[in-house]
CSV table of C-alpha atoms in Angstrom, one decimal:
chain,number,residue,atom,x,y,z
A,25,MET,CA,1.3,-4.2,20.9
A,26,ALA,CA,3.3,-6.7,18.9
A,27,GLN,CA,3.0,-9.1,21.8
A,28,ARG,CA,-0.8,-9.1,21.7
A,29,LEU,CA,-0.9,-10.1,18.0
A,30,SER,CA,1.7,-12.8,18.7
A,31,SER,CA,-0.4,-14.1,21.6
A,32,LEU,CA,-3.6,-14.2,19.5
A,33,VAL,CA,-1.9,-15.9,16.5
A,34,SER,CA,0.0,-18.4,18.6
A,35,SER,CA,-3.2,-19.3,20.4
A,36,GLY,CA,-4.9,-19.9,17.0
A,37,ILE,CA,-7.5,-17.1,17.6
A,38,PRO,CA,-8.7,-15.4,14.4
A,39,CYS,CA,-8.0,-11.7,14.5
A,40,PHE,CA,-7.6,-8.5,12.6
A,41,PHE,CA,-4.6,-6.0,12.8
A,42,TYR,CA,-3.4,-2.8,11.3
A,43,THR,CA,-0.3,-0.6,11.6
A,44,ASP,CA,0.9,2.9,10.8
A,45,PHE,CA,3.5,3.5,8.1
A,46,SER,CA,6.5,3.1,10.4
A,47,GLY,CA,5.1,0.1,12.3
A,48,LYS,CA,5.3,2.0,15.6
A,49,TYR,CA,1.6,1.4,16.3
A,50,LEU,CA,0.2,-2.1,15.7
A,51,HIS,CA,-3.4,-2.6,16.7
A,52,SER,CA,-5.0,-6.1,16.9
A,53,PHE,CA,-8.5,-7.2,17.7
A,54,THR,CA,-10.3,-10.5,17.9
A,55,LEU,CA,-13.2,-10.7,15.4
A,56,GLU,CA,-15.6,-10.4,18.2
A,57,GLU,CA,-14.0,-7.1,19.4
A,58,MET,CA,-14.2,-5.4,16.0
A,59,GLN,CA,-17.9,-4.4,16.2
A,60,ALA,CA,-17.4,-2.7,19.5
A,61,HIS,CA,-14.5,-0.7,18.0
A,62,ASP,CA,-16.5,0.1,14.8
A,63,ILE,CA,-14.0,-1.5,12.5
A,64,GLU,CA,-14.7,-3.4,9.3
A,65,PHE,CA,-12.6,-5.3,6.8
A,66,ALA,CA,-13.0,-7.5,3.8
A,67,PHE,CA,-10.4,-9.6,1.9
A,68,HIS,CA,-10.9,-11.2,-1.6
A,69,ARG,CA,-14.6,-10.6,-1.5
A,70,PRO,CA,-16.3,-10.6,-5.0
A,71,PRO,CA,-17.5,-7.1,-5.9
A,72,ASP,CA,-21.2,-6.1,-5.9
A,73,CYS,CA,-21.5,-5.0,-9.5
A,74,THR,CA,-24.7,-3.0,-8.8
A,75,ASN,CA,-22.7,-0.3,-7.2
A,76,THR,CA,-21.8,2.9,-9.1
A,77,PRO,CA,-18.2,3.9,-9.4
A,78,HIS,CA,-17.4,7.3,-7.9
A,79,LYS,CA,-14.7,9.9,-8.6
A,80,PRO,CA,-14.7,12.6,-5.9
A,81,PHE,CA,-13.9,16.2,-6.5
A,82,HIS,CA,-10.2,16.6,-5.7
A,83,PHE,CA,-7.9,19.5,-5.2
A,84,PRO,CA,-4.3,18.2,-5.6
A,85,ILE,CA,-1.1,20.0,-4.8
A,86,SER,CA,0.0,22.3,-7.7
A,87,LEU,CA,2.4,21.0,-10.2
A,88,GLU,CA,4.8,23.8,-9.2
A,89,ARG,CA,4.8,22.8,-5.6
A,90,TYR,CA,5.1,19.1,-6.5
A,91,ARG,CA,8.1,20.0,-8.8
A,92,GLU,CA,10.0,21.4,-5.8
A,93,LYS,CA,9.7,18.0,-3.9
A,94,PHE,CA,10.4,16.0,-7.1
A,95,GLU,CA,13.6,18.0,-7.8
A,96,THR,CA,14.8,17.7,-4.2
A,97,ILE,CA,14.4,13.9,-4.5
A,98,GLN,CA,16.3,13.9,-7.8
A,99,GLU,CA,19.2,15.8,-6.0
A,100,HIS,CA,19.2,13.0,-3.4
A,101,ILE,CA,19.3,10.4,-6.2
A,102,ARG,CA,22.2,12.1,-7.9
A,103,SER,CA,24.0,12.2,-4.5
A,104,GLY,CA,23.5,8.5,-4.1
A,105,ASN,CA,21.3,8.8,-1.0
A,106,THR,CA,18.4,6.9,-2.6
A,107,TYR,CA,17.8,5.1,-5.8
A,108,LEU,CA,14.0,4.8,-5.5
A,109,LEU,CA,11.8,6.8,-3.3
A,110,ASN,CA,8.0,6.7,-2.9
A,111,LEU,CA,6.7,10.3,-2.9
A,112,THR,CA,3.1,10.8,-1.6
A,113,GLN,CA,1.0,13.8,-1.0
A,114,PRO,CA,-2.4,14.6,0.7
A,115,THR,CA,-5.2,15.8,-1.6
A,116,PRO,CA,-8.4,17.4,-0.1
A,117,ILE,CA,-11.5,15.9,-1.7
A,118,GLU,CA,-15.2,16.4,-1.6
A,119,SER,CA,-17.6,13.5,-1.6
A,120,ASP,CA,-21.3,13.1,-1.0
A,121,TYR,CA,-20.6,9.8,0.9
A,122,THR,CA,-19.6,9.0,4.4
A,123,LEU,CA,-16.6,6.8,5.1
A,124,LYS,CA,-18.9,3.9,5.9
A,125,GLU,CA,-20.7,4.4,2.6
A,126,ILE,CA,-17.4,4.6,0.7
A,127,TYR,CA,-16.3,1.4,2.4
A,128,THR,CA,-19.5,-0.4,1.3
A,129,MET,CA,-19.4,0.8,-2.3
A,130,ALA,CA,-15.7,0.3,-3.0
A,131,HIS,CA,-14.6,-2.7,-5.0
A,132,ALA,CA,-11.1,-3.8,-4.0
A,133,PRO,CA,-9.3,-7.0,-3.1
A,134,PHE,CA,-8.5,-5.6,0.4
A,135,LYS,CA,-10.7,-3.1,2.3
A,136,MET,CA,-10.9,-1.7,5.8
A,137,ARG,CA,-12.6,1.1,7.7
A,138,VAL,CA,-11.7,2.3,11.1
A,139,LYS,CA,-14.5,4.2,12.8
A,140,ASP,CA,-15.0,7.6,11.1
A,141,GLN,CA,-11.2,8.0,11.0
A,142,PHE,CA,-10.2,6.4,7.7
A,143,VAL,CA,-11.1,4.0,5.0
A,144,CYS,CA,-8.8,2.0,2.6
A,145,PHE,CA,-9.6,0.0,-0.5
A,146,SER,CA,-6.2,-1.4,-1.6
A,147,PRO,CA,-5.2,-3.4,-4.7
A,148,GLU,CA,-1.8,-4.4,-3.2
A,149,ALA,CA,-1.1,-7.5,-1.1
A,150,PHE,CA,1.7,-7.2,1.4
A,151,ILE,CA,2.5,-10.7,2.9
A,152,THR,CA,0.6,-13.9,2.9
A,153,ILE,CA,1.7,-16.8,5.2
A,154,GLU,CA,0.3,-20.2,4.4
A,155,GLU,CA,1.7,-23.1,6.4
A,156,ASN,CA,5.3,-22.1,6.7
A,157,THR,CA,5.7,-20.3,3.4
A,158,ILE,CA,5.7,-16.5,3.3
A,159,HIS,CA,4.6,-14.7,0.1
A,160,THR,CA,4.9,-11.1,-0.9
A,161,TYR,CA,3.7,-9.3,-4.1
A,162,PRO,CA,5.4,-6.0,-4.7
A,163,MET,CA,3.4,-3.7,-7.0
A,164,LYS,CA,5.3,-1.1,-9.0
A,165,GLY,CA,4.3,0.4,-12.4
A,166,THR,CA,1.0,1.9,-13.5
A,167,ILE,CA,-0.4,3.0,-16.8
A,168,ASP,CA,-3.8,4.1,-18.1
A,169,ALA,CA,-5.2,1.0,-19.9
A,170,SER,CA,-6.6,3.2,-22.7
A,171,HIS,CA,-3.1,4.1,-23.8
A,172,PRO,CA,-2.2,2.5,-27.2
A,173,ASP,CA,-0.5,-0.8,-26.6
A,174,ALA,CA,-0.6,-0.1,-22.9
A,175,VAL,CA,0.7,-3.4,-21.6
A,176,ASN,CA,3.8,-3.5,-23.9
A,177,THR,CA,4.4,0.2,-23.2
A,178,LEU,CA,4.4,-0.4,-19.5
A,179,LEU,CA,6.5,-3.6,-19.6
A,180,ASN,CA,9.1,-2.1,-22.0
A,181,ASN,CA,9.5,1.3,-20.2
A,182,PRO,CA,13.1,1.4,-18.9
A,183,LYS,CA,12.1,3.6,-15.9
A,184,GLU,CA,9.3,1.2,-14.9
A,185,LEU,CA,11.6,-1.8,-15.3
A,186,ALA,CA,14.3,-0.2,-13.2
A,187,GLU,CA,11.8,0.8,-10.5
A,188,HIS,CA,10.2,-2.6,-10.3
A,189,THR,CA,13.6,-4.4,-10.3
A,190,MET,CA,14.8,-2.3,-7.3
A,191,ILE,CA,11.6,-3.0,-5.4
A,192,VAL,CA,11.8,-6.8,-6.0
A,193,ASP,CA,15.5,-6.7,-4.8
A,194,LEU,CA,14.4,-4.7,-1.7
A,195,LEU,CA,11.6,-7.2,-0.9
A,196,ARG,CA,13.9,-10.1,-1.4
A,197,ASN,CA,16.2,-8.6,1.2
A,198,ASP,CA,13.4,-7.8,3.5
A,199,LEU,CA,12.1,-11.4,3.4
A,200,SER,CA,15.6,-12.7,4.2
A,201,ILE,CA,15.3,-11.0,7.6
A,202,VAL,CA,12.6,-13.4,8.6
A,203,ALA,CA,12.8,-16.3,6.2
A,204,LYS,CA,15.2,-18.5,4.2
A,205,GLU,CA,15.2,-20.0,0.7
A,206,ILE,CA,14.0,-16.7,-0.9
A,207,ARG,CA,12.8,-17.1,-4.5
A,208,VAL,CA,11.2,-14.9,-7.1
A,209,GLU,CA,8.4,-17.1,-8.3
A,210,LYS,CA,7.1,-14.7,-11.0
A,211,PHE,CA,8.7,-11.5,-12.2
A,212,ARG,CA,6.5,-8.7,-13.5
A,213,TYR,CA,3.0,-9.8,-14.3
A,214,VAL,CA,0.1,-7.3,-15.2
A,215,THR,CA,-3.2,-7.0,-13.4
A,216,THR,CA,-6.0,-4.5,-14.3
A,217,ILE,CA,-8.1,-2.4,-11.8
A,218,ASP,CA,-11.2,-0.3,-12.5
A,219,THR,CA,-11.0,3.2,-11.0
A,220,GLY,CA,-14.6,4.1,-12.1
A,221,SER,CA,-13.6,6.7,-14.8
A,222,LYS,CA,-10.8,4.6,-16.3
A,223,LYS,CA,-8.9,1.3,-16.0
A,224,LEU,CA,-5.3,1.0,-14.9
A,225,HIS,CA,-2.8,-1.7,-15.6
A,226,GLN,CA,-0.4,-2.4,-12.7
A,227,VAL,CA,2.7,-4.6,-12.6
A,228,SER,CA,3.5,-7.0,-9.7
A,229,SER,CA,5.9,-9.8,-8.9
A,230,HIS,CA,5.7,-12.8,-6.6
A,231,ILE,CA,8.4,-13.6,-4.0
A,232,THR,CA,8.4,-16.5,-1.5
A,233,GLY,CA,10.5,-17.7,1.5
A,234,ILE,CA,10.4,-20.4,4.1
A,235,LEU,CA,9.7,-19.5,7.8
A,236,GLU,CA,10.5,-21.4,10.9
A,237,SER,CA,7.7,-23.7,12.0
A,238,ASN,CA,7.1,-21.6,15.1
A,239,TRP,CA,6.5,-18.3,13.3
A,240,ARG,CA,3.0,-17.9,14.9
A,241,GLU,CA,4.7,-17.4,18.3
A,242,ASN,CA,6.4,-14.3,17.0
A,243,ALA,CA,3.9,-13.0,14.4
A,244,GLY,CA,3.8,-9.5,15.8
A,245,GLU,CA,7.6,-9.2,15.7
A,246,LEU,CA,7.7,-10.7,12.2
A,247,ILE,CA,5.3,-8.1,10.9
A,248,GLY,CA,7.3,-5.3,12.6
A,249,ALA,CA,10.6,-6.5,11.1
A,250,LEU,CA,9.3,-6.0,7.6
A,251,LEU,CA,8.0,-2.4,8.1
A,252,PRO,CA,7.9,0.1,6.5
A,253,ALA,CA,6.7,-1.8,3.5
A,254,GLY,CA,9.4,-1.6,0.7
A,255,SER,CA,7.0,-0.7,-2.1
A,256,ILE,CA,5.9,2.5,-0.4
A,257,SER,CA,9.2,3.6,1.1
A,258,GLY,CA,12.3,3.2,-1.1
A,259,THR,CA,15.8,1.8,-1.3
A,260,PRO,CA,17.9,1.9,0.7
A,261,LYS,CA,15.0,1.8,3.0
A,262,ARG,CA,16.3,3.7,6.1
A,263,LYS,CA,17.7,6.7,4.3
A,264,SER,CA,14.7,6.8,1.9
A,265,VAL,CA,12.4,7.0,5.0
A,266,GLU,CA,14.5,9.9,6.4
A,267,ILE,CA,14.1,11.8,3.1
A,268,ILE,CA,10.4,11.0,2.9
A,269,GLU,CA,9.9,12.5,6.4
A,270,ALA,CA,11.9,15.6,5.4
A,271,ILE,CA,10.3,16.3,2.0
A,272,GLU,CA,6.6,15.2,2.1
A,273,GLY,CA,5.6,17.8,4.6
A,274,TYR,CA,2.7,15.9,6.2
A,275,GLU,CA,2.1,12.9,8.4
A,276,ARG,CA,1.3,9.7,6.5
A,277,GLY,CA,-0.1,8.1,9.7
A,278,TYR,CA,-1.9,4.8,8.9
A,279,PHE,CA,-1.6,5.5,5.2
A,280,THR,CA,1.0,3.1,3.7
A,281,GLY,CA,0.9,1.0,6.8
A,282,ILE,CA,-0.4,-2.5,6.5
A,283,PHE,CA,-3.6,-4.3,7.6
A,284,GLY,CA,-4.4,-8.0,7.7
A,285,TYR,CA,-6.1,-10.9,9.4
A,286,PHE,CA,-5.2,-14.3,10.8
A,287,ASP,CA,-7.9,-17.0,10.1
A,288,GLY,CA,-6.7,-19.4,12.7
A,289,GLN,CA,-4.1,-21.0,10.5
A,290,ASN,CA,-2.9,-18.6,7.8
A,291,LEU,CA,-2.1,-14.9,7.8
A,292,TYR,CA,-3.1,-12.4,5.0
A,293,SER,CA,-2.2,-8.7,4.7
A,294,ALA,CA,-2.3,-5.7,2.4
A,295,VAL,CA,-0.6,-2.4,2.0
A,296,ALA,CA,-2.8,0.5,3.1
A,297,ILE,CA,-2.9,2.5,-0.2
A,298,ARG,CA,-6.0,4.1,-1.9
A,299,PHE,CA,-6.7,5.8,1.4
A,300,ILE,CA,-9.1,8.4,2.6
A,301,GLU,CA,-8.8,10.0,6.0
A,302,ASN,CA,-11.2,12.2,7.9
A,303,ILE,CA,-9.1,15.1,9.4
A,304,ASP,CA,-11.1,17.6,11.5
A,305,GLY,CA,-14.2,16.8,9.4
A,306,LYS,CA,-12.5,17.2,6.0
A,307,LEU,CA,-11.6,14.3,3.7
A,308,ILE,CA,-8.0,13.9,2.6
A,309,TYR,CA,-7.0,11.4,0.0
A,310,LYS,CA,-3.4,10.3,0.2
A,311,SER,CA,-1.6,9.0,-2.9
A,312,GLY,CA,1.7,8.9,-4.7
A,313,GLY,CA,4.3,6.9,-6.6
A,314,GLY,CA,7.9,5.8,-6.9
A,315,ILE,CA,10.5,8.3,-8.1
A,316,THR,CA,13.7,7.1,-9.8
A,317,ALA,CA,16.4,8.9,-11.9
A,318,GLU,CA,14.4,8.1,-15.0
A,319,SER,CA,11.2,9.6,-13.7
A,320,ASP,CA,9.3,12.2,-15.6
A,321,LEU,CA,7.9,15.1,-13.5
A,322,VAL,CA,4.5,15.4,-15.3
A,323,GLY,CA,4.1,11.6,-15.6
A,324,GLU,CA,4.7,11.2,-11.8
A,325,TYR,CA,2.3,14.0,-11.0
A,326,ASN,CA,-0.4,12.6,-13.2
A,327,GLU,CA,0.0,9.1,-11.7
A,328,MET,CA,-0.5,10.6,-8.2
A,329,VAL,CA,-3.7,12.3,-9.4
A,330,ASP,CA,-4.9,9.2,-11.3
A,331,LYS,CA,-4.8,7.2,-8.1
A,332,ILE,CA,-7.5,9.5,-6.5
A,333,TYR,CA,-10.6,7.4,-7.1
A,334,ILE,CA,-13.1,5.1,-5.3
A,335,PRO,CA,-13.3,1.9,-7.4
């Protein structure tokens, strides 16, 4: 599957692709093939402000059940098995809208819909490749914008600083697998997203590297080498993924994979978060956040629930 993406990109053929969390399954389509497969995507499209934000009814895991998973992760942190781990959970939701209608109404920098299987409206870029420069934008740190002095509170929170610093270090190391001259261009800047019922501030950084001039010939392999995405797995990555698979208790599937497109010259991609999946006719919203030694149980639980929205 990686070979097909590499073939399309090296031939200069515009195409769309998406992967599962692990990167085991990588699907790629020419733009002409997408309609036949009932797939839609949109990157960086200005929102239609006439749409009405929607917060579906949701039924998240109980705090008591979440506590068990949280405390198990803390035991792994104390044992030195992980320093940062992204814990996610599935939440059944009820909505009056179909996945196609949700895709249409959602305002987000990066959107995709695959048939009646899942829809994603992500605020987080993964990698961008323009000419021979690769960019990544790890996003870690979230706060309700209505919180008093929200931006300063977020930026000065020791837990959030530690979490973000670890993710930036992980992404620097990941980029070094495929690129050279790795640089942190901008460390910890704040963006704001509208969830419908509230606004959230989120913290990102910008990292770059230089690729070989023939990167298009190996685009599929390049994508695979960077997966799973660091911001939604943990550090160290391999051990954190093992813990995730043991603790979460469900299949992430294409949630926290990546999706992107090649425009004939440059490549753009996003992390598949803010994700709704149709499982046997029932809608499941998958969400979560990063856990560190400084994490607060109730705060992490509330962050997971706050992310259940259609912007």
